[in-house]
Coordinates of C-alpha atoms and ligand atoms in Angstrom, one line a residue:
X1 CA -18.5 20.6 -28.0
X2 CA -17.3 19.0 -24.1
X3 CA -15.0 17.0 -25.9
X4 CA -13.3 19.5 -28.0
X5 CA -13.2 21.8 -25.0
X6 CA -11.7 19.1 -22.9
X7 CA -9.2 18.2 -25.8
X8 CA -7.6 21.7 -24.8
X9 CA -7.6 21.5 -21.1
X10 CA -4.3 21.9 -18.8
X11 CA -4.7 19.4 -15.9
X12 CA -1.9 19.2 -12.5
X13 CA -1.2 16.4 -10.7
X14 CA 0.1 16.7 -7.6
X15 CA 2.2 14.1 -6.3
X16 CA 4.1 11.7 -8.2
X17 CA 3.6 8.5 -6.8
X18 CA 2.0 5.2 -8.2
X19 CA -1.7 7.1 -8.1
X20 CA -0.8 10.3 -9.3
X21 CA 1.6 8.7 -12.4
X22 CA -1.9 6.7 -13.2
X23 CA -3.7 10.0 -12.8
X24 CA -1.7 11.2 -15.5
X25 CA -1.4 8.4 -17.5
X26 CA -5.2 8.1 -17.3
X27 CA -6.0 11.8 -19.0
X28 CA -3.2 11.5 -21.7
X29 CA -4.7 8.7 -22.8
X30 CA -8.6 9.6 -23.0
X31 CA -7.5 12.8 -23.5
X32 CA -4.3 13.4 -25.7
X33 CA -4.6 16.5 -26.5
X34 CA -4.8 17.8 -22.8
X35 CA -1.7 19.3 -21.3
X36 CA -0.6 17.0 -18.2
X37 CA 1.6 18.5 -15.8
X38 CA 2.5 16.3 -12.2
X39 CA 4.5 18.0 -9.9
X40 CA 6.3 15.5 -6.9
X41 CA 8.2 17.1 -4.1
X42 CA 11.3 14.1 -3.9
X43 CA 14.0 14.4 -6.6
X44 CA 12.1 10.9 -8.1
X45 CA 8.5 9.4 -9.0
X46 CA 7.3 6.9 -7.3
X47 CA 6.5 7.2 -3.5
X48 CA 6.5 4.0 -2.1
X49 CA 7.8 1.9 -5.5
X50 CA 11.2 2.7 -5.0
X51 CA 14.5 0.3 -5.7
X52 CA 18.0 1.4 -4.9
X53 CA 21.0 -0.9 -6.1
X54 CA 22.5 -2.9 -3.6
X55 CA 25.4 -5.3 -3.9
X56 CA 25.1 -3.9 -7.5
X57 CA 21.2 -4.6 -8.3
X58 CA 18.6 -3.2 -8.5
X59 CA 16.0 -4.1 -5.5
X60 CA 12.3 -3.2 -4.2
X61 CA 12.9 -1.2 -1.3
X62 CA 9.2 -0.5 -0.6
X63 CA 6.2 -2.2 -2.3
X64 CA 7.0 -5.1 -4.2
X65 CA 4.2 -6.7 -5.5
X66 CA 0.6 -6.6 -6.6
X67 CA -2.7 -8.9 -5.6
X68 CA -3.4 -9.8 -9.8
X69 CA -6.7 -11.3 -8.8
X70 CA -7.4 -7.7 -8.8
X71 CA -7.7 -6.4 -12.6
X72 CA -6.0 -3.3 -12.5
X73 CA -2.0 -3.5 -12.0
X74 CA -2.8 -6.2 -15.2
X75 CA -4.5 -3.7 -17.2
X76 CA -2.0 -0.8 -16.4
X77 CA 0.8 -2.9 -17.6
X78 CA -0.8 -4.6 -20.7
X79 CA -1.6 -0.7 -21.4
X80 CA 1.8 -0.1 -21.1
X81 CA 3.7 -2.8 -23.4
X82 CA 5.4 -4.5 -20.0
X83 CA 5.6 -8.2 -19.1
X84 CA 5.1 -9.1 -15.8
X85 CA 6.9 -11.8 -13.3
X86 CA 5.3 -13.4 -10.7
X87 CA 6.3 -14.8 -7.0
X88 CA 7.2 -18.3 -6.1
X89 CA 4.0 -19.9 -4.3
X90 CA 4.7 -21.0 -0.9
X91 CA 2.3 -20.9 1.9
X92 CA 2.8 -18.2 4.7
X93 CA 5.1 -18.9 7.2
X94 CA 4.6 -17.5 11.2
X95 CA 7.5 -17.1 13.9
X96 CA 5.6 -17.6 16.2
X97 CA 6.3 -18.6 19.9
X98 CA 10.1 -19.2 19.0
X99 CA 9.3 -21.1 15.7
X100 CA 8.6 -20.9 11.9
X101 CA 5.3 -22.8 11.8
X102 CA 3.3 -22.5 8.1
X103 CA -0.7 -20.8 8.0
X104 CA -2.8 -23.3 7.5
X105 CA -5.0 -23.5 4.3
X106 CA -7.9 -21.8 3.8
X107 CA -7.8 -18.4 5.8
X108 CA -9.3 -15.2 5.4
X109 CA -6.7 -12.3 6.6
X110 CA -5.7 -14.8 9.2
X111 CA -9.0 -16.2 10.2
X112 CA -8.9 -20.2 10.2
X113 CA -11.6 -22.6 8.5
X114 CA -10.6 -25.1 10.6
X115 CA -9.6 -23.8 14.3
X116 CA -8.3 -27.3 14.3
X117 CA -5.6 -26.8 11.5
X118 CA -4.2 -23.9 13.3
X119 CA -2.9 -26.4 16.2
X120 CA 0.8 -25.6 15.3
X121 CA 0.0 -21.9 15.9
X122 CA -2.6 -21.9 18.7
X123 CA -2.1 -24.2 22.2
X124 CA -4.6 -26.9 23.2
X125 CA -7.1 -24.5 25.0
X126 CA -6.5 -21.6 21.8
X127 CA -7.8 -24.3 19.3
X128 CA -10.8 -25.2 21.9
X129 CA -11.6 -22.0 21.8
X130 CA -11.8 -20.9 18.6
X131 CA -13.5 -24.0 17.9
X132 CA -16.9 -23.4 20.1
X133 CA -17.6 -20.3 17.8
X134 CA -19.7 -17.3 19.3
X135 CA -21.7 -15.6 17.4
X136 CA -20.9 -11.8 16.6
X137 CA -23.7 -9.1 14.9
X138 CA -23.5 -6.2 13.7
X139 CA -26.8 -3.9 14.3
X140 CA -28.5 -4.4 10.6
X141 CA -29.9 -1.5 10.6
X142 CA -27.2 0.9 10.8
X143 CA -25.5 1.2 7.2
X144 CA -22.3 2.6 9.0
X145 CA -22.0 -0.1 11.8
X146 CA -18.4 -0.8 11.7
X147 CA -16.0 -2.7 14.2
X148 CA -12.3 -3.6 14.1
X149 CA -11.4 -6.8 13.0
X150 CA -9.6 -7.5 15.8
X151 CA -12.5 -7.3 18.2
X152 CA -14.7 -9.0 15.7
X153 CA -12.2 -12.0 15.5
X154 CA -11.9 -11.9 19.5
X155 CA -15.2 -12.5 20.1
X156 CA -15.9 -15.1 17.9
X157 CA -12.8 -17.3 18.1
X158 CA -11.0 -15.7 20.9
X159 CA -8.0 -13.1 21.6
X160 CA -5.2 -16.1 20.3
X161 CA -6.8 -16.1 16.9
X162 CA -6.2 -12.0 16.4
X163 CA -2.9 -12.0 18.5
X164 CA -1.2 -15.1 16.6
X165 CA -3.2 -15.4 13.1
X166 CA -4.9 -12.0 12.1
X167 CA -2.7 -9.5 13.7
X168 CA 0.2 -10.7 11.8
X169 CA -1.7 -11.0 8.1
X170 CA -3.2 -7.9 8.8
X171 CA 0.2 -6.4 9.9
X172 CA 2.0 -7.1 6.7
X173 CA -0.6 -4.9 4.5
X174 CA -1.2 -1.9 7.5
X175 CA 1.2 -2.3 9.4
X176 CA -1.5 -1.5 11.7
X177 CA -3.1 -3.1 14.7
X178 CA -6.1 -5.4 14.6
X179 CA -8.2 -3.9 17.0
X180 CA -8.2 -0.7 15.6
X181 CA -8.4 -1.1 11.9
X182 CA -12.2 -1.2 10.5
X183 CA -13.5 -4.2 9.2
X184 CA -15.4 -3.1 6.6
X185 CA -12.5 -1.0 5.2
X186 CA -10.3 -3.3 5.3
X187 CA -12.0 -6.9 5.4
X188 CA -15.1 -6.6 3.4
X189 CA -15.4 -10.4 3.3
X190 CA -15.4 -10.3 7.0
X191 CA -17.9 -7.3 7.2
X192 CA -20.2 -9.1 4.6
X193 CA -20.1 -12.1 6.8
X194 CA -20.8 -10.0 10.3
X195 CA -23.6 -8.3 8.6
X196 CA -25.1 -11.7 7.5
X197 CA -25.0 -13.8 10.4
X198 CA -22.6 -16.0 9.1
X199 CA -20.1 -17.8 10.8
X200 CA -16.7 -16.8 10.4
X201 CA -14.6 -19.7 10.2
X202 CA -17.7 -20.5 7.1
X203 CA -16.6 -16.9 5.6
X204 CA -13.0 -18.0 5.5
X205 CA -13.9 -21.0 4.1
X206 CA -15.8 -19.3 1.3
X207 CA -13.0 -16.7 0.6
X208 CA -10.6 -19.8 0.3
X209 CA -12.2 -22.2 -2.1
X210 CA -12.9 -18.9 -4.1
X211 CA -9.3 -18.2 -4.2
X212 CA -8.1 -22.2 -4.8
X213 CA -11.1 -23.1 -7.1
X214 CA -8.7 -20.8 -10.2
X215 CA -5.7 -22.3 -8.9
X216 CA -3.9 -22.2 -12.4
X217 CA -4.0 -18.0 -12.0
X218 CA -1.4 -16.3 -10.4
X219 CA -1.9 -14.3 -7.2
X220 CA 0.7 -11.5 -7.2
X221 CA 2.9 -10.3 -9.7
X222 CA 4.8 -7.2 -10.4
X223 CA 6.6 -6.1 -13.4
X224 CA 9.1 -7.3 -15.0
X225 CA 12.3 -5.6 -13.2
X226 CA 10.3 -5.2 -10.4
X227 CA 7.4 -3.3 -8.9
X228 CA 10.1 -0.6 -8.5
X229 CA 10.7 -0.1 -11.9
X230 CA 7.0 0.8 -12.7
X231 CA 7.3 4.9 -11.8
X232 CA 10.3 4.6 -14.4
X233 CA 8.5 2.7 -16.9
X234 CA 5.4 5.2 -16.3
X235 CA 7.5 8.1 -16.8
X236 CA 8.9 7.0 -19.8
X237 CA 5.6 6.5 -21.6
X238 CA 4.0 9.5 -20.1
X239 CA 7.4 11.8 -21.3
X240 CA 6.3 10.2 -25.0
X241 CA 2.9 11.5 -24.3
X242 CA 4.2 14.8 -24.0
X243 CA 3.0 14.8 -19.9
X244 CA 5.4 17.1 -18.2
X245 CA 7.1 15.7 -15.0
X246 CA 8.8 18.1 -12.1
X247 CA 10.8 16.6 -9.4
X248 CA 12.0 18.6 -6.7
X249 CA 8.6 20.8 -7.0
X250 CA 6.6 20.8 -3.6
X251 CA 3.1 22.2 -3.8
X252 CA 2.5 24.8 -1.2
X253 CA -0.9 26.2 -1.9
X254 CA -4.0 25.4 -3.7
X255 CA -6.9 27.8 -4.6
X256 CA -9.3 29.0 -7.3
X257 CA -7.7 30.7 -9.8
X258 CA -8.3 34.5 -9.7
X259 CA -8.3 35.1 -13.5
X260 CA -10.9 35.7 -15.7
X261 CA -11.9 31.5 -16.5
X262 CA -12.8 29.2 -14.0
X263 CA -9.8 27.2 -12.6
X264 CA -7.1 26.0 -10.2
X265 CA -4.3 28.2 -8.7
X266 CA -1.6 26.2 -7.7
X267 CA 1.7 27.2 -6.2
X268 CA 4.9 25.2 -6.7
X269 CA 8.1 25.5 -4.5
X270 CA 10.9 25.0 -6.5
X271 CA 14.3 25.2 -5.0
X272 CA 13.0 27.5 -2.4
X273 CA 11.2 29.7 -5.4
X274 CA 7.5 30.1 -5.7
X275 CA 6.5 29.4 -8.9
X276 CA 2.6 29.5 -10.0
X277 CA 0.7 27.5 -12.3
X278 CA -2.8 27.5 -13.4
X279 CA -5.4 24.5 -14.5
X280 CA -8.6 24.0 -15.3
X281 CA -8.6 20.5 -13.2
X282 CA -6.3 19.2 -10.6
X283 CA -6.2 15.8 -8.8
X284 CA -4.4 15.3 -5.5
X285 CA -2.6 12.2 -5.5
X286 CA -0.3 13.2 -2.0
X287 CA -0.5 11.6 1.3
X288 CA -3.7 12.2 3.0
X289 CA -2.3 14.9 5.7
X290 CA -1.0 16.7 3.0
X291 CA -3.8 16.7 0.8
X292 CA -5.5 18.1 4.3
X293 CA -3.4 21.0 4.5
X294 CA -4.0 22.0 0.6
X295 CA -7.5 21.3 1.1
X296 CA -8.3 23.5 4.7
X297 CA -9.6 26.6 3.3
X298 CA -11.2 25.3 0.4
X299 CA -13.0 22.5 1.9
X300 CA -12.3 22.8 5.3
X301 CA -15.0 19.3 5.7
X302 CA -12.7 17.3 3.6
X303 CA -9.8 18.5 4.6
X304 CA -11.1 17.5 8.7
X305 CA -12.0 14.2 7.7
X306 CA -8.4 13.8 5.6
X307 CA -6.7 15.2 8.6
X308 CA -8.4 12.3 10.9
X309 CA -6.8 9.5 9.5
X310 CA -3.4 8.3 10.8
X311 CA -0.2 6.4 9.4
X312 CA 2.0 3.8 10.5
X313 CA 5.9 4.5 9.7
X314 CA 7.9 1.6 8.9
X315 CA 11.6 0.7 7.8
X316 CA 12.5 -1.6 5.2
X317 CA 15.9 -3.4 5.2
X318 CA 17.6 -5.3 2.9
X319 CA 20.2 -7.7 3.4
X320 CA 22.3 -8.8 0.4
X321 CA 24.1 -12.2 1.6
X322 CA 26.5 -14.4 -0.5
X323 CA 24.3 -16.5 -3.0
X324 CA 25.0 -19.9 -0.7
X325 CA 22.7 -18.5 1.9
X326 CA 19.9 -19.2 0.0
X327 CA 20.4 -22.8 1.2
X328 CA 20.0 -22.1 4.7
X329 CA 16.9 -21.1 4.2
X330 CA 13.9 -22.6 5.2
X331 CA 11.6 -23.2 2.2
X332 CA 8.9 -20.4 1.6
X333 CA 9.5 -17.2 0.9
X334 CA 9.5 -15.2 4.0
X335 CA 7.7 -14.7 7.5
X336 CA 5.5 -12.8 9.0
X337 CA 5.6 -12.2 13.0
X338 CA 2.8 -11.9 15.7
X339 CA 3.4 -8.4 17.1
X340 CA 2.4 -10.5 20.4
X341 CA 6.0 -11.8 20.7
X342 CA 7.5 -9.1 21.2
X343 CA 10.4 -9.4 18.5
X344 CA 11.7 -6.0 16.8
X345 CA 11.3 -7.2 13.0
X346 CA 7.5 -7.8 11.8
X347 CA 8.3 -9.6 9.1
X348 CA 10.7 -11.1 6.5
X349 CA 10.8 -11.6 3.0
X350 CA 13.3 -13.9 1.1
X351 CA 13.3 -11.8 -1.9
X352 CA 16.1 -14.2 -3.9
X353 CA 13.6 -16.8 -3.5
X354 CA 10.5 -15.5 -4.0
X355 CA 11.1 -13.7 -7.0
X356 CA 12.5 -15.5 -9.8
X357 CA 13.7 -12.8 -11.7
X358 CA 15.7 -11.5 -8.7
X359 CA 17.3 -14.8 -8.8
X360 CA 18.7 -14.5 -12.4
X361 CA 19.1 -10.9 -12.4
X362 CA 21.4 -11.2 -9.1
X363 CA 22.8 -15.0 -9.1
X364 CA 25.9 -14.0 -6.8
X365 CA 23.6 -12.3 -4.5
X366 CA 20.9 -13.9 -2.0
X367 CA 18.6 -11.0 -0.9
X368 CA 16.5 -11.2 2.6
X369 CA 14.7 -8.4 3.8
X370 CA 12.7 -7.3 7.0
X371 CA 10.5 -4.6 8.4
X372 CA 10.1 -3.0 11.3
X373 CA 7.9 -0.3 12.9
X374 CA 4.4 0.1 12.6
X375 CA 1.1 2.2 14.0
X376 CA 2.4 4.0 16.9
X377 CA 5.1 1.6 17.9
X378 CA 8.1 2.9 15.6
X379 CA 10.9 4.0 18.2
X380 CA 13.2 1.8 16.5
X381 CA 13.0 4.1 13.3
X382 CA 15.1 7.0 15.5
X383 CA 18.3 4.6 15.5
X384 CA 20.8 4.9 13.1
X385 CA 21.2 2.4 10.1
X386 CA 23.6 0.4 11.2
X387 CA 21.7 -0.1 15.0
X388 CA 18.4 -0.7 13.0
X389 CA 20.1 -3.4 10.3
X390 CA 21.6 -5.0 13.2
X391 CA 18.6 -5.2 15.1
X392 CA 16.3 -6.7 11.8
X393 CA 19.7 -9.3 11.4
X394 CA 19.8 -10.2 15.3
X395 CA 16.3 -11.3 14.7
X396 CA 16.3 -12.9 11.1
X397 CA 19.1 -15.3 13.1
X398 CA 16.6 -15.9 16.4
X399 CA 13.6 -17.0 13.7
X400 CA 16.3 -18.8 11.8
X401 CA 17.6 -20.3 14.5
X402 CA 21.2 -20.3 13.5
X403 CA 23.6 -17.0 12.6
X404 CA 24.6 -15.8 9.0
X405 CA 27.0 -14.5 7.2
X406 CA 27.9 -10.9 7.5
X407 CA 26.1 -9.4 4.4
X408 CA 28.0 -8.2 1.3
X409 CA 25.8 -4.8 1.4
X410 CA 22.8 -3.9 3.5
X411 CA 20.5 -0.5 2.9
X412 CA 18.3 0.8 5.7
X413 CA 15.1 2.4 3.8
X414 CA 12.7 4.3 6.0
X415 CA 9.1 5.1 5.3
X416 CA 7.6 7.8 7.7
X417 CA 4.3 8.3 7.5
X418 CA 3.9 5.4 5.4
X419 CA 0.9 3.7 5.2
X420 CA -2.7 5.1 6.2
X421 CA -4.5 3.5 8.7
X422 CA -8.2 2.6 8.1
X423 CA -9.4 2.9 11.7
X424 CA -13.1 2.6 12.2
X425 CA -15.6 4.5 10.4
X426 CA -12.7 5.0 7.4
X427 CA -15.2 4.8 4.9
X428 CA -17.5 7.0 6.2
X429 CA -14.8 9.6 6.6
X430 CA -13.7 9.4 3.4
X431 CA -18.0 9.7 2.0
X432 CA -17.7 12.6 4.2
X433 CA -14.7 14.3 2.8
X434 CA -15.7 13.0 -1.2
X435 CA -18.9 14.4 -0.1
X436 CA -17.3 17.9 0.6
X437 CA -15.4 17.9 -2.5
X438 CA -18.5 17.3 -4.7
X439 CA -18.9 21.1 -5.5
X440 CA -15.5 21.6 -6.0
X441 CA -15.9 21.6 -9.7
X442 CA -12.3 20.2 -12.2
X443 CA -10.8 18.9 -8.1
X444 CA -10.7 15.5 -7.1
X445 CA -8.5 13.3 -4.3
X446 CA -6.7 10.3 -5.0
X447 CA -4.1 8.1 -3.3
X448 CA -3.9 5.3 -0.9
X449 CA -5.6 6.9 2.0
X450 CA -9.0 6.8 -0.1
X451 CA -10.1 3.6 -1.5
X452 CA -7.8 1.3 -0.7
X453 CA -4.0 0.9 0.3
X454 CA -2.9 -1.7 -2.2
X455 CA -1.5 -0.8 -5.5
X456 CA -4.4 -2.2 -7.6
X457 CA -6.7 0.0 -5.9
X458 CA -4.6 3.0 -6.0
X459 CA -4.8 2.4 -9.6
X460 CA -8.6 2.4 -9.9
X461 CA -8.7 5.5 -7.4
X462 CA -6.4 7.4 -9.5
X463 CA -8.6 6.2 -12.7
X464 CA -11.4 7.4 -11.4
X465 CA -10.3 11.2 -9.7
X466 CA -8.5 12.0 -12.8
X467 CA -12.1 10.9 -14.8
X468 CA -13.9 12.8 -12.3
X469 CA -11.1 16.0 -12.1
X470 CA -11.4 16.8 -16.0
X471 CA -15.3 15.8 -16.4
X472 CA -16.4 18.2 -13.6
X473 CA -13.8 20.9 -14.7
X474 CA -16.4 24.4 -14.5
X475 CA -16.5 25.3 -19.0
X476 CA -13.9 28.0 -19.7
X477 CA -15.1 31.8 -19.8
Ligands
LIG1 C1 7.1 -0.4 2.8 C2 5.8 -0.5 2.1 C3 5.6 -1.7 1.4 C4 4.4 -1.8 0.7 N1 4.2 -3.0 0.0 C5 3.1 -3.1 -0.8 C6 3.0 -4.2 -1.7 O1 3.9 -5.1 -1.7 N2 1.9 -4.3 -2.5 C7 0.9 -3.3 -2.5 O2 -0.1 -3.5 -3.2 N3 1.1 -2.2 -1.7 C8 2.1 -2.1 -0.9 N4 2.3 -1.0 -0.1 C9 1.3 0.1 -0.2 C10 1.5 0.9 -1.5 O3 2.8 0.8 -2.0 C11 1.1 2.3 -1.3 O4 -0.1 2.4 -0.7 C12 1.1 3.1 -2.6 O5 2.3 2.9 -3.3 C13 0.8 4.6 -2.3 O6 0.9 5.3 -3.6 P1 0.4 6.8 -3.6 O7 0.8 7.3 -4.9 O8 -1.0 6.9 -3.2 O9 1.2 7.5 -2.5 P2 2.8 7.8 -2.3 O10 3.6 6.6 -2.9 O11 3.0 8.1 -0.9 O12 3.1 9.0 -3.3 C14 2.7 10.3 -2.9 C15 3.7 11.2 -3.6 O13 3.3 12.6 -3.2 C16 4.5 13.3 -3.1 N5 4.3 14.5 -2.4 C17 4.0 14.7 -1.0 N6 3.8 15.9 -0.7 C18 3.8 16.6 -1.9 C19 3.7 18.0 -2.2 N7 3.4 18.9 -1.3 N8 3.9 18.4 -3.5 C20 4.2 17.5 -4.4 N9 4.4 16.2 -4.2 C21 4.2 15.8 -2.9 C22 5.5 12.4 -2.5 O14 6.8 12.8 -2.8 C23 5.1 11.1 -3.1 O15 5.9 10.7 -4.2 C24 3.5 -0.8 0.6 C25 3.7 0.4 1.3 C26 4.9 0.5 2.0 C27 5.1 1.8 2.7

């Protein structure tokens, strides 16, 4: 009886990005017969998997790829029918105090095994330091005791280690600041081994040899075409499910359906027109402070704790050089940089190299991109493109230590408002908000400010809303 009720149900997404495209590619396929609708304010899917062509290609100007010791982003594209490529495996490189020194083995977010190893990164009284260990507890009893990872790592191995070795790791996923972001949001390794006693440099070493015991599997890996490609190939297969998809339509307001059946209300700007829709389950797949502002009247608890989570905003550029670039080069695949330096870029990427398929898709073309920006520390982002690119390229030379050509092509991508920070107490804010949202029957919140910023958990997020959105949904009248 549920399931033939369900077979007939009209279900809105809102927001088009990697977790709302899931969303709907998770009902239409435990539920064909449901009417999917998502609705994405830009003119394309996506959100942050984006590619524009530059020097005639097609490249990742957001995320570009997936952690596939994680099951889902496998799954998602087995489900799909699409082949996926994986990056060239080099270790990660640091500029760090003027030079391009390489992580040592066996870290965890940064956090050495060996102090020891870290000597190329860390001076004579860093590595002394890091190697007479304090330890660090948590209070056990408290089931919320949370603290950053930064402070965690500082007094255990000292400030160096967080300023030279974490910030940086952490940097390249949050784009965030160490001493701020929570460690059992975002390390759970690390929290695991706070909340056990357990040395951390012992932790990392744990976390390694878990890692480098599998060594044949891959660690990343994206799509074939790249991880920008995947809103495209999404769309495709959901259009062949029948799943309707607007672009252009921003969703203004969000409430319980007057009419005579249970429901959602929800109204669609469309070229400065209202239009209204109605469903009996909706997930939210928008940035949190959006999902906030749909959510303040009718659960003005989740909708607080949504609202209390910040973001970083970040740029993206990407440098397409002549193909005999790649030789000067360092070997690796990019670098990260310790915000502690003071430089403008926060990281690199050697995209020709690290991809393969970039390689043969674009053999005329090597591509190199940085980032700049993050939490709170994003003036840059106000200058034009050209004063940004040539900012990201005066640095690229200064870590390269020698100049480069003058690129074929260059595009400046910015990303406001970007990528959520899990401060302390994030998972207890979002328990709180989920918590709220519990007797909103047919409603549920995905996206990456909830269970994870990385696309494989975005995945199982949006999985499990859109389950939740359409098995809650209140019976029809
Ligand atoms: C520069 C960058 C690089 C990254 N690199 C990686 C990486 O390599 N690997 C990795 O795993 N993760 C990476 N991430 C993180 C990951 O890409 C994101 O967390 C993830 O893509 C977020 O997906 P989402 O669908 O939750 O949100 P978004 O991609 O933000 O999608 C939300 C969508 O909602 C739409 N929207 C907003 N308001 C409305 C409205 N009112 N009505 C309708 N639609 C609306 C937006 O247009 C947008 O399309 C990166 C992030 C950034 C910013």
């Amino acid at each position: 009886m549920r399931g033939e009720m369900l077979d007939h149900m009209k279900v809105g997404i809102i927001g088009g990005g990697i977790s709302g495209l899931v969303a709907a590619w998770h009902v239409s396929t435990t539920h064909p017969d449901t009417q999917v609708t998502v609705f994405d304010a830009n003119e394309r899917v996506g959100g942050k998997l984006r590619q524009e062509v530059i020097a005639g290609h097609a490249v990742d100007v957001g995320a570009e790829s997936a952690l596939w010791r994680r099951p889902e982003v496998v799954a998602l594209l087995a489900e799909l029918g699409v082949d996926s490529v994986h990056p060239q495996r080099f270790p990660a490189m640091l500029w760090s105090r003027g030079s391009l020194e390489a992580l040592p083995a066996g870290t965890l977010m940064g956090i050495p095994s060996d102090p020891h190893a870290a000597a190329g990164l860390l001076d004579d009284a860093e590595v002394a330091r890091a190697a007479d260990e304090r330890a660090v507890s948590l209070t056990l009893d408290d089931a919320d005791a949370d603290i950053s990872v930064g402070d965690a790592v500082e007094r255990a191995l000292g400030s160096a280690v967080v300023d030279r070795m974490v910030e940086p790791l952490l940097g390249g996923v949050y784009a965030g600041h160490a001493r701020e972001l929570s460690t059992r949001a975002c390390v759970p390794a690390l929290y695991a081994a706070l909340r056990a006693g357990t040395p951390l440099t012992q932790a990392a070493a744990a976390a390694s040899s878990a890692v480098s015991s599998n060594d044949a599997r891959q660690v990343f890996g994206a799509p074939a075409g790249g991880m920008g490609s995947l809103p495209e190939k999404l769309r495709e297969a959901l259009d062949a499910r029948g799943v309707a998809i607007r672009t252009g339509a921003t969703v203004t307001d969000l409430r319980r359906a007057l009419a005579h059946r249970a429901g959602w209300h929800v109204e669609v700007d469309v070229e400065g027109l209202p239009e209204p829709h109605t469903f009996d389950a909706v997930v939210l797949a928008t940035p949190a402070p959006v999902t906030a502002r749909l959510l303040a009247d009718l659960a003005p608890e989740a909708a607080d704790a949504l609202a209390e989570i910040e973001y970083a905003s970040m740029a993206i550029v990407t440098y397409a050089f002549d193909s005999a670039v790649a030789q000067q080069l360092p070997q690796g695949t990019g670098f990260l940089v310790p915000p502690v330096d003071g430089r403008t870029i926060k990281a690199s990427t050697f995209s020709s190299i690290k991809w393969p398929w970039l390689a043969e898709a674009a053999p005329d073309v090597t591509y190199v991109r940085v980032s700049l920006g993050r939490h709170r520390d994003d003036a840059i982002l106000d200058e034009g493109d050209d004063a940004l690119a040539a900012a990201g390229l005066a640095d690229l030379e200064h870590a390269l230590g020698h100049p480069l050509p003058t690129p074929r092509d260059q595009h400046v991508q910015r990303w406001r408002d970007g990528l959520p920070q899990y401060a302390l107490g994030h998972l207890a804010r979002i328990e709180r908000a989920e918590d709220a949202l519990a007797d909103l029957p047919g409603l549920a919140v995905a996206g990456a400010a909830m269970h994870g910023v990385g696309i494989p958990a975005c995945v199982a997020t949006a999985r499990a809303a859109a389950d939740r959105a359409v098995t809650s949904s209140a019976p029809r009248a």
